[in-house]
Short mmCIF file of C-alpha atoms in Angstrom, two decimals:
data_model
loop_
_atom_site.label_atom_id
_atom_site.label_comp_id
_atom_site.label_asym_id
_atom_site.label_seq_id
_atom_site.Cartn_x
_atom_site.Cartn_y
_atom_site.Cartn_z
CA MET A 73 250.13 -65.11 -47.73
CA LEU A 74 250.00 -69.64 -48.22
CA GLY A 75 251.27 -71.05 -50.34
CA ILE A 76 248.39 -72.21 -51.69
CA VAL A 77 247.10 -72.08 -55.67
CA SER A 78 243.72 -71.67 -54.68
CA PRO A 79 241.87 -72.00 -50.77
CA SER A 80 238.18 -72.92 -51.98
CA LYS A 81 240.96 -76.69 -52.02
CA GLU A 82 242.12 -76.22 -48.85
CA LEU A 83 238.51 -76.92 -47.37
CA THR A 84 238.15 -79.60 -49.61
CA LYS A 85 240.37 -82.07 -49.62
CA ASP A 86 239.08 -83.81 -47.33
CA ILE A 87 236.08 -84.41 -48.44
CA LYS A 88 235.40 -88.06 -50.28
CA GLU A 89 234.55 -89.18 -54.14
CA GLU A 90 231.81 -89.76 -53.46
CA GLU A 91 230.53 -87.25 -51.55
CA ILE A 92 231.31 -84.03 -54.91
CA ILE A 93 228.45 -82.50 -56.50
CA PRO A 94 227.90 -84.40 -59.11
CA THR A 95 228.61 -82.39 -62.25
CA SER A 96 229.12 -84.32 -65.11
CA SER A 97 226.20 -84.73 -67.56
CA PRO A 98 223.81 -82.51 -68.14
CA LYS A 99 221.25 -84.60 -66.69
CA GLN A 100 223.05 -85.43 -63.63
CA ASP A 101 223.49 -81.74 -63.31
CA ASN A 102 219.87 -80.29 -63.33
CA ILE A 103 219.32 -83.48 -61.48
CA TYR A 104 221.28 -81.98 -58.29
CA LYS A 105 220.06 -79.00 -58.89
CA THR A 106 216.57 -79.33 -57.46
CA THR A 107 215.46 -78.18 -54.79
CA THR A 108 214.31 -81.10 -52.98
CA PHE A 109 218.01 -83.59 -54.29
CA TYR A 110 219.80 -80.08 -51.46
CA PHE A 111 217.59 -81.08 -48.29
CA MET A 112 218.56 -85.23 -49.45
CA ARG A 113 222.57 -83.41 -49.25
CA PHE A 114 222.58 -81.79 -45.78
CA SER A 115 226.06 -82.83 -44.94
CA LYS A 116 228.86 -79.81 -43.59
CA ALA A 117 230.75 -81.34 -47.12
CA VAL A 118 228.13 -80.24 -49.49
CA SER A 119 227.96 -76.22 -47.31
CA ASP A 120 231.79 -75.85 -48.22
CA GLN A 121 231.45 -76.82 -51.62
CA LEU A 122 228.81 -74.02 -52.22
CA LEU A 123 229.98 -71.47 -49.46
CA ALA A 124 233.48 -72.12 -51.50
CA LYS A 125 231.07 -71.39 -54.61
CA ILE A 126 230.64 -67.96 -53.30
CA ARG A 127 234.33 -67.48 -52.64
CA ASP A 128 236.07 -68.19 -56.51
CA GLY A 129 232.63 -65.93 -58.45
CA GLU A 130 230.87 -69.16 -59.32
CA GLN A 131 227.79 -68.47 -60.32
CA MET A 132 224.76 -70.26 -57.94
CA THR A 133 221.72 -71.21 -58.78
CA THR A 134 218.24 -70.50 -55.88
CA GLY A 135 218.23 -73.83 -55.66
CA GLU A 136 222.11 -73.94 -54.08
CA LYS A 137 221.15 -70.52 -52.32
CA LEU A 138 218.33 -71.45 -50.51
CA ASN A 139 220.47 -75.35 -49.41
CA LEU A 140 223.16 -73.31 -48.07
CA ILE A 141 220.65 -70.78 -46.08
CA ILE A 142 219.01 -73.47 -44.39
CA GLN A 143 222.33 -75.71 -43.60
CA LEU A 144 223.14 -72.02 -41.99
CA SER A 145 220.84 -71.70 -40.07
CA ILE A 146 219.87 -74.44 -38.51
CA PRO A 147 222.55 -74.89 -36.89
CA SER A 148 222.83 -71.16 -36.02
CA ILE A 149 219.13 -71.56 -34.80
CA LEU A 150 219.73 -74.85 -32.59
CA ALA A 151 222.63 -72.59 -30.38
CA GLN A 152 220.62 -69.86 -30.55
CA VAL A 153 217.03 -71.66 -28.90
CA THR A 154 220.04 -73.69 -26.34
CA ALA A 155 221.72 -69.85 -25.49
CA VAL A 156 218.54 -69.24 -24.13
CA MET A 157 217.26 -72.60 -22.48
CA MET A 158 220.26 -71.66 -20.16
CA PHE A 159 218.34 -68.71 -19.30
CA TYR A 160 214.86 -70.67 -19.19
CA ILE A 161 216.49 -73.56 -17.70
CA ASP A 162 218.07 -70.76 -14.68
CA ALA A 163 214.52 -69.29 -13.88
CA SER A 164 213.04 -72.87 -14.05
CA MET A 165 214.78 -73.59 -11.37
CA VAL A 166 214.69 -70.47 -9.16
CA GLY A 167 211.48 -70.02 -9.76
CA SER A 168 210.82 -73.30 -7.75
CA LEU A 169 212.17 -71.09 -4.62
CA GLY A 170 208.96 -68.80 -4.94
CA ALA A 171 208.55 -65.36 -6.24
CA GLY A 172 211.40 -63.65 -4.64
CA ALA A 173 214.26 -65.55 -6.00
CA SER A 174 212.57 -64.87 -9.49
CA ALA A 175 212.72 -61.86 -9.48
CA SER A 176 216.10 -61.32 -7.54
CA ILE A 177 216.92 -62.30 -10.84
CA GLY A 178 214.53 -60.39 -13.18
CA LEU A 179 215.10 -58.03 -11.92
CA VAL A 180 218.87 -57.98 -12.59
CA GLU A 181 218.30 -60.13 -16.34
CA PRO A 182 218.10 -56.77 -17.93
CA ALA A 183 222.16 -56.05 -17.08
CA THR A 184 223.55 -59.39 -17.89
CA TRP A 185 221.93 -58.28 -21.25
CA LEU A 186 223.88 -55.71 -21.47
CA PHE A 187 226.39 -57.00 -20.71
CA GLY A 188 226.82 -60.75 -22.65
CA SER A 189 225.36 -57.45 -25.48
CA LEU A 190 229.47 -55.70 -24.76
CA VAL A 191 231.10 -58.62 -25.77
CA GLY A 192 228.78 -59.93 -28.53
CA ALA A 193 229.66 -55.89 -30.52
CA PHE A 194 232.83 -56.14 -29.50
CA THR A 195 232.91 -59.88 -30.69
CA MET A 196 231.32 -59.00 -34.38
CA GLY A 197 234.02 -56.37 -35.17
CA PHE A 198 236.27 -59.08 -35.76
CA SER A 199 234.53 -61.57 -37.15
CA VAL A 200 233.11 -59.99 -39.50
CA GLN A 201 236.43 -58.45 -40.79
CA ALA A 202 237.12 -62.04 -41.06
CA ALA A 203 234.37 -62.96 -42.67
CA HIS A 204 234.94 -60.71 -45.53
CA PHE A 205 238.64 -61.07 -45.82
CA ILE A 206 237.33 -65.47 -45.75
CA GLY A 207 235.03 -64.02 -48.34
CA ALA A 208 238.64 -62.92 -50.69
CA ASN A 209 240.01 -66.15 -50.32
CA ASP A 210 242.77 -64.48 -47.55
CA PHE A 211 242.50 -66.53 -45.37
CA ALA A 212 246.18 -65.94 -43.52
CA LYS A 213 244.51 -63.02 -42.73
CA ALA A 214 240.85 -64.26 -41.23
CA ARG A 215 243.27 -65.75 -38.75
CA SER A 216 245.50 -62.90 -37.97
CA VAL A 217 242.64 -60.63 -37.25
CA MET A 218 241.05 -63.40 -34.83
CA ARG A 219 245.00 -62.77 -33.40
CA HIS A 220 243.85 -59.32 -32.65
CA GLY A 221 240.04 -60.31 -31.19
CA TYR A 222 241.87 -62.29 -28.98
CA ILE A 223 244.32 -60.58 -27.67
CA PHE A 224 242.47 -56.90 -27.91
CA GLY A 225 238.87 -59.03 -25.99
CA ALA A 226 241.08 -60.08 -23.09
CA PHE A 227 241.44 -56.43 -22.41
CA TRP A 228 238.01 -55.23 -22.33
CA SER A 229 236.08 -58.45 -21.10
CA THR A 230 239.03 -57.75 -18.30
CA LEU A 231 237.73 -54.17 -18.39
CA LEU A 232 233.39 -54.83 -18.70
CA ALA A 233 234.50 -57.52 -15.68
CA VAL A 234 235.12 -54.75 -13.63
CA ILE A 235 232.86 -52.42 -13.57
CA MET A 236 230.10 -54.95 -13.74
CA ALA A 237 231.57 -56.76 -10.17
CA LEU A 238 232.05 -53.02 -8.62
CA ILE A 239 228.30 -51.98 -9.46
CA ALA A 240 226.87 -54.85 -7.97
CA GLY A 241 226.14 -53.97 -5.16
CA SER A 242 224.16 -51.58 -5.50
CA LEU A 243 222.59 -52.03 -9.86
CA PRO A 244 219.45 -53.90 -7.37
CA LEU A 245 218.79 -50.71 -5.12
CA TRP A 246 219.39 -48.17 -8.87
CA LEU A 247 216.53 -50.83 -10.12
CA GLY A 248 213.95 -49.46 -7.45
CA GLY A 249 213.57 -53.33 -6.53
CA GLY A 250 212.35 -54.30 -2.97
CA LYS A 251 214.81 -55.13 0.18
CA ASP A 252 213.66 -58.33 0.11
CA ILE A 253 215.33 -59.27 -3.83
CA GLN A 254 218.81 -56.93 -3.54
CA ALA A 255 220.86 -58.37 -1.98
CA ASP A 256 220.22 -61.70 -4.41
CA ALA A 257 220.45 -59.31 -6.52
CA SER A 258 223.98 -58.14 -6.17
CA ILE A 259 225.28 -61.68 -5.82
CA TYR A 260 223.54 -62.77 -8.78
CA ILE A 261 225.43 -59.75 -10.58
CA LEU A 262 229.21 -59.81 -8.79
CA VAL A 263 229.60 -63.90 -10.12
CA PHE A 264 227.75 -63.54 -13.28
CA SER A 265 231.57 -60.63 -13.84
CA LEU A 266 233.44 -62.89 -13.39
CA ALA A 267 231.59 -65.54 -16.24
CA ILE A 268 232.42 -62.04 -18.66
CA PRO A 269 235.68 -62.89 -19.74
CA VAL A 270 234.77 -66.62 -20.54
CA HIS A 271 232.34 -65.40 -21.94
CA MET A 272 234.48 -63.48 -23.72
CA VAL A 273 236.22 -66.55 -24.96
CA GLU A 274 233.68 -68.53 -25.54
CA SER A 275 232.06 -65.06 -27.83
CA LEU A 276 234.93 -65.01 -30.15
CA SER A 277 235.32 -68.47 -30.76
CA ALA A 278 232.11 -68.84 -31.84
CA ALA A 279 231.97 -65.44 -34.38
CA MET A 280 234.90 -67.00 -35.58
CA LEU A 281 233.39 -70.67 -36.42
CA LYS A 282 230.54 -68.57 -38.09
CA SER A 283 232.05 -67.20 -40.21
CA SER A 284 234.11 -69.43 -42.17
CA GLY A 285 230.44 -71.24 -42.15
CA ASP A 286 231.31 -73.75 -39.74
CA MET A 287 228.19 -73.50 -38.15
CA ARG A 288 227.42 -77.49 -36.97
CA ARG A 289 230.73 -77.17 -34.19
CA THR A 290 228.78 -74.38 -32.20
CA SER A 291 225.43 -75.33 -32.06
CA ILE A 292 226.86 -79.25 -31.32
CA ILE A 293 228.94 -77.59 -28.46
CA SER A 294 225.92 -74.86 -27.75
CA VAL A 295 223.45 -77.62 -26.89
CA LEU A 296 226.34 -79.13 -24.47
CA MET A 297 226.79 -75.57 -22.86
CA CYS A 298 222.88 -76.36 -22.22
CA CYS A 299 223.19 -80.46 -20.38
CA PHE A 300 225.91 -78.80 -17.96
CA ASP A 301 223.62 -75.83 -16.81
CA VAL A 302 221.73 -78.02 -16.29
CA VAL A 303 223.57 -80.40 -14.47
CA PHE A 304 225.02 -77.31 -13.43
CA ASN A 305 222.11 -75.48 -11.24
CA PHE A 306 221.12 -78.98 -10.76
CA PHE A 307 223.64 -79.89 -7.64
CA LEU A 308 224.45 -75.80 -6.68
CA ILE A 309 220.66 -74.36 -6.04
CA PHE A 310 219.02 -77.10 -4.44
CA PRO A 311 220.07 -78.31 -1.47
CA THR A 312 220.08 -81.81 -0.12
CA ARG A 313 216.47 -83.26 -0.22
CA VAL A 314 215.18 -86.83 -0.42
CA ILE A 315 213.90 -87.69 -4.25
CA THR A 316 211.49 -90.14 -5.15
CA VAL A 317 211.87 -92.00 -8.64
CA LEU A 318 209.25 -94.25 -9.98
CA GLY A 319 208.98 -95.79 -6.26
CA HIS A 320 211.65 -95.29 -5.16
CA SER A 321 212.82 -92.60 -2.45
CA PHE A 322 216.20 -91.66 -2.36
CA THR A 323 218.82 -88.51 -1.27
CA MET A 324 220.19 -85.96 -3.38
CA PHE A 325 223.50 -84.35 -1.86
CA GLY A 326 223.38 -79.94 -2.66
CA PHE A 327 224.77 -77.18 -2.34
CA GLY A 328 222.15 -75.20 -1.44
CA LEU A 329 222.95 -71.76 -2.72
CA GLY A 330 219.08 -70.49 -4.38
CA VAL A 331 220.28 -67.43 -6.95
CA LYS A 332 224.12 -67.68 -6.81
CA GLY A 333 223.82 -71.65 -7.70
CA ALA A 334 222.26 -70.69 -10.26
CA ALA A 335 224.69 -67.69 -11.25
CA LEU A 336 227.72 -70.91 -10.74
CA GLY A 337 226.10 -72.98 -12.97
CA THR A 338 226.05 -69.92 -15.15
CA LEU A 339 229.67 -69.16 -14.91
CA LEU A 340 230.45 -73.19 -14.86
CA ALA A 341 228.31 -73.68 -17.95
CA PHE A 342 230.36 -71.15 -19.88
CA VAL A 343 233.55 -72.59 -19.31
CA SER A 344 232.57 -75.62 -20.32
CA ALA A 345 232.01 -74.36 -23.82
CA ALA A 346 234.93 -72.04 -23.81
CA ILE A 347 237.04 -74.30 -23.73
CA PRO A 348 236.47 -76.75 -26.66
CA LEU A 349 235.07 -74.07 -29.30
CA PHE A 350 238.72 -72.27 -28.71
CA TYR A 351 239.79 -75.54 -29.44
CA TYR A 352 238.42 -75.73 -33.40
CA ALA A 353 239.07 -72.12 -34.04
CA VAL A 354 241.99 -72.12 -33.44
CA PHE A 355 243.11 -76.28 -33.77
CA ARG A 356 241.17 -77.49 -36.49
CA SER A 357 239.32 -74.99 -38.53
CA GLN A 358 240.17 -76.10 -41.76
CA ILE A 359 240.82 -71.76 -42.50
CA LEU A 360 241.73 -70.81 -39.29
CA ALA A 361 243.55 -72.98 -37.62
CA TRP A 362 247.26 -71.40 -36.56
CA LYS A 363 249.34 -73.88 -36.91
CA LEU A 364 248.52 -72.80 -41.75
CA ASP A 365 250.05 -69.62 -40.70
CA THR A 366 254.06 -69.57 -42.15
CA GLU A 367 254.05 -65.70 -41.72
CA ARG A 368 254.91 -64.34 -37.53
CA PHE A 369 252.58 -62.46 -36.66
CA VAL A 370 252.59 -58.95 -36.70
CA TRP A 371 250.35 -56.33 -35.32
CA VAL A 372 248.55 -54.14 -37.25
CA TRP A 373 246.34 -50.68 -36.03
CA SER A 374 243.91 -50.88 -38.80
CA TYR A 375 241.91 -54.54 -37.19
CA ILE A 376 241.80 -53.08 -33.94
CA ARG A 377 240.65 -49.53 -36.13
CA ASN A 378 237.76 -51.92 -37.63
CA ALA A 379 236.69 -53.17 -35.91
CA VAL A 380 236.44 -50.21 -33.26
CA LYS A 381 233.88 -48.76 -36.89
CA ILE A 382 232.05 -52.19 -36.46
CA GLY A 383 231.71 -52.61 -33.60
CA ALA A 384 231.49 -49.10 -32.27
CA PRO A 385 227.93 -48.07 -32.89
CA MET A 386 226.65 -51.57 -31.80
CA ALA A 387 228.03 -51.72 -29.15
CA LEU A 388 226.55 -47.93 -27.89
CA GLN A 389 223.04 -49.38 -28.80
CA TYR A 390 223.52 -51.94 -26.87
CA ILE A 391 224.67 -49.85 -24.05
CA LEU A 392 221.59 -47.21 -24.91
CA MET A 393 219.18 -50.75 -26.07
CA ASN A 394 219.98 -52.44 -22.48
CA GLY A 395 219.26 -49.00 -20.69
CA ALA A 396 215.61 -48.74 -22.24
CA GLN A 397 215.95 -51.92 -21.00
CA VAL A 398 216.78 -51.15 -17.58
CA ILE A 399 214.17 -48.11 -17.65
CA SER A 400 211.45 -50.21 -18.84
CA MET A 401 212.13 -52.57 -16.11
CA ALA A 402 211.98 -49.18 -13.94
CA ILE A 403 207.80 -48.41 -15.19
CA VAL A 404 207.87 -52.60 -14.46
CA ALA A 405 209.99 -52.26 -10.74
CA PRO A 406 206.70 -50.00 -9.08
CA LEU A 407 203.90 -52.76 -10.25
CA GLY A 408 204.95 -55.60 -8.06
CA ASN A 409 207.06 -58.23 -7.55
CA ILE A 410 203.91 -60.19 -9.33
CA SER A 411 204.57 -57.96 -12.40
CA ILE A 412 208.26 -58.37 -12.50
CA ALA A 413 208.30 -62.26 -12.26
CA ALA A 414 205.85 -62.36 -14.40
CA HIS A 415 207.91 -59.28 -17.30
CA SER A 416 211.36 -61.60 -17.06
CA PHE A 417 209.65 -65.12 -17.33
CA ALA A 418 207.12 -63.54 -20.64
CA ILE A 419 211.17 -62.06 -22.05
CA THR A 420 212.36 -65.24 -21.28
CA ALA A 421 209.38 -68.07 -22.52
CA GLU A 422 209.20 -65.17 -25.93
CA SER A 423 212.97 -65.07 -26.57
CA LEU A 424 212.13 -68.64 -27.38
CA CYS A 425 210.62 -68.05 -30.28
CA TYR A 426 212.62 -65.57 -31.80
CA MET A 427 216.13 -67.06 -30.78
CA PRO A 428 215.96 -69.33 -34.61
CA GLY A 429 215.31 -65.65 -36.43
CA TYR A 430 218.39 -64.90 -34.56
CA GLY A 431 219.75 -68.38 -36.38
CA ILE A 432 219.09 -67.40 -39.56
CA GLY A 433 220.36 -63.44 -38.51
CA GLU A 434 223.84 -65.47 -37.80
CA ALA A 435 223.62 -67.31 -41.24
CA ALA A 436 222.78 -64.01 -43.21
CA THR A 437 225.81 -62.66 -41.30
CA THR A 438 227.92 -64.86 -42.74
CA LEU A 439 226.50 -65.27 -46.05
CA VAL A 440 226.74 -61.44 -46.74
CA GLY A 441 229.31 -60.69 -45.72
CA GLN A 442 231.69 -63.19 -47.35
CA SER A 443 229.71 -62.32 -50.72
CA VAL A 444 231.27 -58.76 -49.56
CA GLY A 445 234.02 -59.80 -48.97
CA ALA A 446 234.24 -62.06 -52.45
CA GLN A 447 232.53 -58.12 -54.47
CA ARG A 448 228.59 -60.44 -55.45
CA ARG A 449 226.32 -57.12 -55.17
CA GLU A 450 223.81 -59.17 -57.20
CA LEU A 451 224.68 -62.15 -54.75
CA CYS A 452 224.41 -60.08 -51.49
CA TRP A 453 221.63 -59.10 -52.35
CA SER A 454 219.88 -63.07 -53.20
CA PHE A 455 221.08 -63.68 -49.97
CA ALA A 456 219.64 -60.53 -47.65
CA ARG A 457 216.28 -60.90 -49.84
CA MET A 458 215.94 -64.78 -49.46
CA THR A 459 216.98 -64.52 -45.53
CA VAL A 460 214.42 -61.83 -44.20
CA PHE A 461 211.56 -63.54 -46.47
CA LEU A 462 212.42 -66.96 -44.49
CA GLY A 463 213.73 -64.80 -40.90
CA MET A 464 209.48 -63.73 -41.45
CA ALA A 465 208.64 -66.68 -42.62
CA VAL A 466 209.21 -68.49 -39.27
CA MET A 467 209.45 -66.15 -37.27
CA ALA A 468 204.86 -66.06 -38.33
CA LEU A 469 204.62 -69.97 -37.61
CA MET A 470 205.91 -68.96 -33.70
CA GLY A 471 204.60 -66.31 -33.15
CA ILE A 472 200.77 -68.66 -33.41
CA VAL A 473 202.87 -71.04 -31.42
CA MET A 474 203.18 -68.33 -28.11
CA TYR A 475 200.46 -67.09 -28.92
CA ILE A 476 198.40 -71.04 -28.71
CA PHE A 477 201.60 -71.74 -26.03
CA ALA A 478 201.62 -69.12 -24.14
CA PRO A 479 200.00 -70.54 -20.48
CA GLU A 480 201.71 -73.76 -21.41
CA MET A 481 205.22 -71.50 -21.76
CA ILE A 482 204.79 -69.39 -18.68
CA GLY A 483 204.21 -72.16 -16.67
CA ILE A 484 207.51 -74.27 -16.99
CA LEU A 485 209.57 -71.62 -15.50
CA SER A 486 206.47 -70.45 -12.30
CA PRO A 487 204.18 -72.47 -10.79
CA VAL A 488 202.35 -69.70 -8.64
CA GLU A 489 198.94 -68.53 -10.70
CA ALA A 490 199.21 -64.48 -10.22
CA ILE A 491 202.59 -65.09 -12.29
CA CYS A 492 200.74 -67.26 -14.96
CA ASN A 493 198.19 -65.88 -15.84
CA LEU A 494 200.01 -62.01 -16.49
CA GLY A 495 202.47 -63.91 -18.26
CA THR A 496 199.88 -65.17 -20.71
CA SER A 497 198.10 -62.74 -21.69
CA VAL A 498 200.88 -60.56 -21.67
CA LEU A 499 202.56 -63.06 -24.53
CA ARG A 500 199.92 -63.30 -26.95
CA ILE A 501 199.95 -59.85 -26.90
CA GLU A 502 203.44 -59.96 -28.33
CA ALA A 503 202.50 -62.92 -30.83
CA PHE A 504 201.49 -60.22 -33.81
CA ALA A 505 204.26 -58.32 -33.82
CA GLU A 506 206.80 -61.66 -33.86
CA PRO A 507 206.55 -61.04 -38.32
CA LEU A 508 207.87 -58.30 -38.10
CA PHE A 509 209.96 -58.50 -35.78
CA GLY A 510 211.74 -61.34 -37.18
CA ALA A 511 212.16 -58.50 -40.83
CA SER A 512 214.06 -56.22 -38.28
CA ILE A 513 216.43 -58.57 -36.33
CA VAL A 514 217.68 -59.96 -39.70
CA ALA A 515 217.70 -57.50 -42.08
CA TYR A 516 219.79 -55.82 -39.07
CA SER A 517 222.29 -59.44 -39.07
CA VAL A 518 222.03 -58.12 -43.11
CA CYS A 519 223.46 -55.49 -42.68
CA ILE A 520 225.88 -56.70 -39.91
CA GLY A 521 227.79 -58.86 -42.23
CA ALA A 522 227.60 -56.27 -44.65
CA GLY A 523 229.49 -53.44 -42.27
CA ASP A 524 226.89 -51.55 -42.05
CA THR A 525 226.29 -50.16 -38.57
CA LEU A 526 226.29 -47.19 -37.62
CA LEU A 527 222.15 -47.00 -38.56
CA PRO A 528 221.14 -49.54 -38.32
CA SER A 529 221.96 -49.25 -34.86
CA ILE A 530 220.41 -46.05 -35.31
CA ILE A 531 217.19 -47.36 -36.44
CA ASN A 532 217.52 -49.85 -33.31
CA LEU A 533 218.00 -46.91 -30.68
CA GLY A 534 215.18 -44.41 -32.15
CA SER A 535 212.08 -46.94 -32.02
CA MET A 536 213.21 -47.75 -29.23
CA TRP A 537 213.79 -45.07 -26.96
CA LEU A 538 211.14 -42.95 -28.88
CA VAL A 539 208.02 -45.57 -29.04
CA ARG A 540 208.57 -48.30 -26.49
CA LEU A 541 209.60 -46.12 -23.34
CA THR A 542 206.81 -43.45 -23.99
CA VAL A 543 204.24 -45.88 -24.49
CA ALA A 544 205.23 -47.78 -21.86
CA TYR A 545 205.74 -45.00 -19.30
CA GLY A 546 201.94 -43.22 -20.60
CA LEU A 547 200.02 -47.00 -19.74
CA SER A 548 201.34 -48.44 -17.69
CA SER A 549 199.92 -46.51 -15.07
CA GLN A 550 196.68 -47.38 -16.46
CA TYR A 551 196.95 -50.80 -17.76
CA GLY A 552 199.56 -51.89 -15.86
CA LEU A 553 202.12 -55.45 -17.12
CA ARG A 554 199.86 -55.78 -20.60
CA GLY A 555 200.80 -52.37 -21.56
CA VAL A 556 203.74 -52.60 -21.11
CA TRP A 557 204.33 -55.28 -23.83
CA PHE A 558 201.21 -53.81 -25.37
CA ALA A 559 203.77 -50.22 -25.85
CA MET A 560 206.56 -53.66 -26.59
CA ALA A 561 205.08 -54.94 -29.38
CA LEU A 562 204.18 -51.37 -31.36
CA GLU A 563 207.39 -50.89 -31.30
CA LEU A 564 209.42 -53.84 -32.56
CA SER A 565 206.61 -53.82 -35.56
CA LEU A 566 207.22 -50.75 -36.35
CA ARG A 567 211.48 -50.99 -35.89
CA GLY A 568 210.74 -54.22 -38.69
CA ILE A 569 209.18 -51.83 -40.99
CA LEU A 570 212.16 -49.22 -41.68
CA PHE A 571 214.10 -51.94 -41.57
CA LEU A 572 212.15 -53.17 -44.77
CA VAL A 573 212.62 -50.02 -46.01
CA ARG A 574 216.59 -49.91 -45.22
CA LEU A 575 216.94 -53.14 -46.77
CA PHE A 576 215.32 -52.01 -49.84
CA ARG A 577 216.96 -48.55 -50.54
CA GLY A 578 220.43 -50.66 -50.81
CA LYS A 579 223.10 -48.48 -49.17
CA TRP A 580 224.08 -51.15 -46.75
CA MET A 581 226.74 -52.32 -49.83
CA LYS A 582 228.36 -49.91 -50.41
CA LYS A 583 230.95 -51.52 -49.60
CA ILE A 584 230.55 -53.98 -53.05
CA VAL A 585 231.74 -52.10 -56.00
CA ILE A 586 231.99 -55.12 -58.58
CA THR A 587 228.29 -55.57 -59.67
CA GLU A 588 227.92 -58.83 -61.43
CA LYS A 589 225.41 -61.77 -63.13
CA VAL A 590 224.33 -64.76 -60.44
#
């Protein structure tokens, strides 16, 4: 333990006097508590002080809670959107090479999501524990959990990378891809396997920073990662060619690696993000920096067991969910390369619309996690309710955007008219499911923050396997890709309803034993 009288002071010691929340008089306090004033005070200093209120057991007004949700959500939404932009950029650049190159990536994309999700489940098992310790004002144990995460993560990510490399040659054949795209698809998977250990460092570092409430650095670095991905792809995918800018033509060097170049660009982008994220988490964070430790590091097996308890249901869910995505791709594959490419592009385009939901979900995980650690049941329930309803509202708006701009969203990814027309139609089907999809995303994140992962994982799996795949299989033969996406919209709506039921029953708060007023 650190020799600190009040851990919250460790966070606010560098805040300038003029940034302190003004509460010197009742009149000033009332002014500050208005929502308008909070929006004017959008800063790290304010969010740190509001997070300290959770840990220190102080009362919070509705305006304070809303302000904190928004301050944590906006950077997280930006990070989520830019992460998806990496896949969007890859798909767009490769799409210019033709339908075959696009289909080769689209065919194995669910497998890359699977392995990436397994890394995410691993990191969540440790970051949720860290959030609970931070909420309890036990920063030393949070740092210890993070150390365990990096050590155990080295083993876990290496194992995943080896498995992915071993199946790279056979996976496109298993998925039913044509011989014309199997070679490129295998190369993409093989190169991507090298990125898994790097992705683990990037993911764990970001998750730990988020658990402490530091969403801004992760957001900035995510944007930079996206920019680097564009640069790397620009030189790696395309061959040396003549480019004309403002009437002036010049020769631009390129490696001409095609699909392989897209995979290498992703790998290098992960490296560019992992290094600064690790640096900020380990050396600069006011809560997590290892230099703050005064005692020798001791291995604690309970941290590993708890991480497995939290992460294992999520990992199993991701395996079966992404396995379902693979089966879904197997249902789509016989429909032809146009359907494969349209399916892949539509998923990528839609992901830009539901990423705000995941951004709000990350804020919910942090706020609920710290509230659980602080043993504040009513505050935990309030954050859960507010984040879920905010997520539904934002996703409803994004559904409208997706419906209106579906042609433009697909058109950016592919110049092929048949792909654009089919992709547009399926996106517009999916738009109607976005509000309830948002409910499922944020409510699931709430459960993760509380350490409740088993039943929510069962809900996700049951809806996917029992509804989406069965209905998609039945409709695909008659309605093609449109039938597959109708099944998806139906399943996501049902899943949202089930998660709302889970949320309002409140059993996910079982780890909180103290009830108090907020």
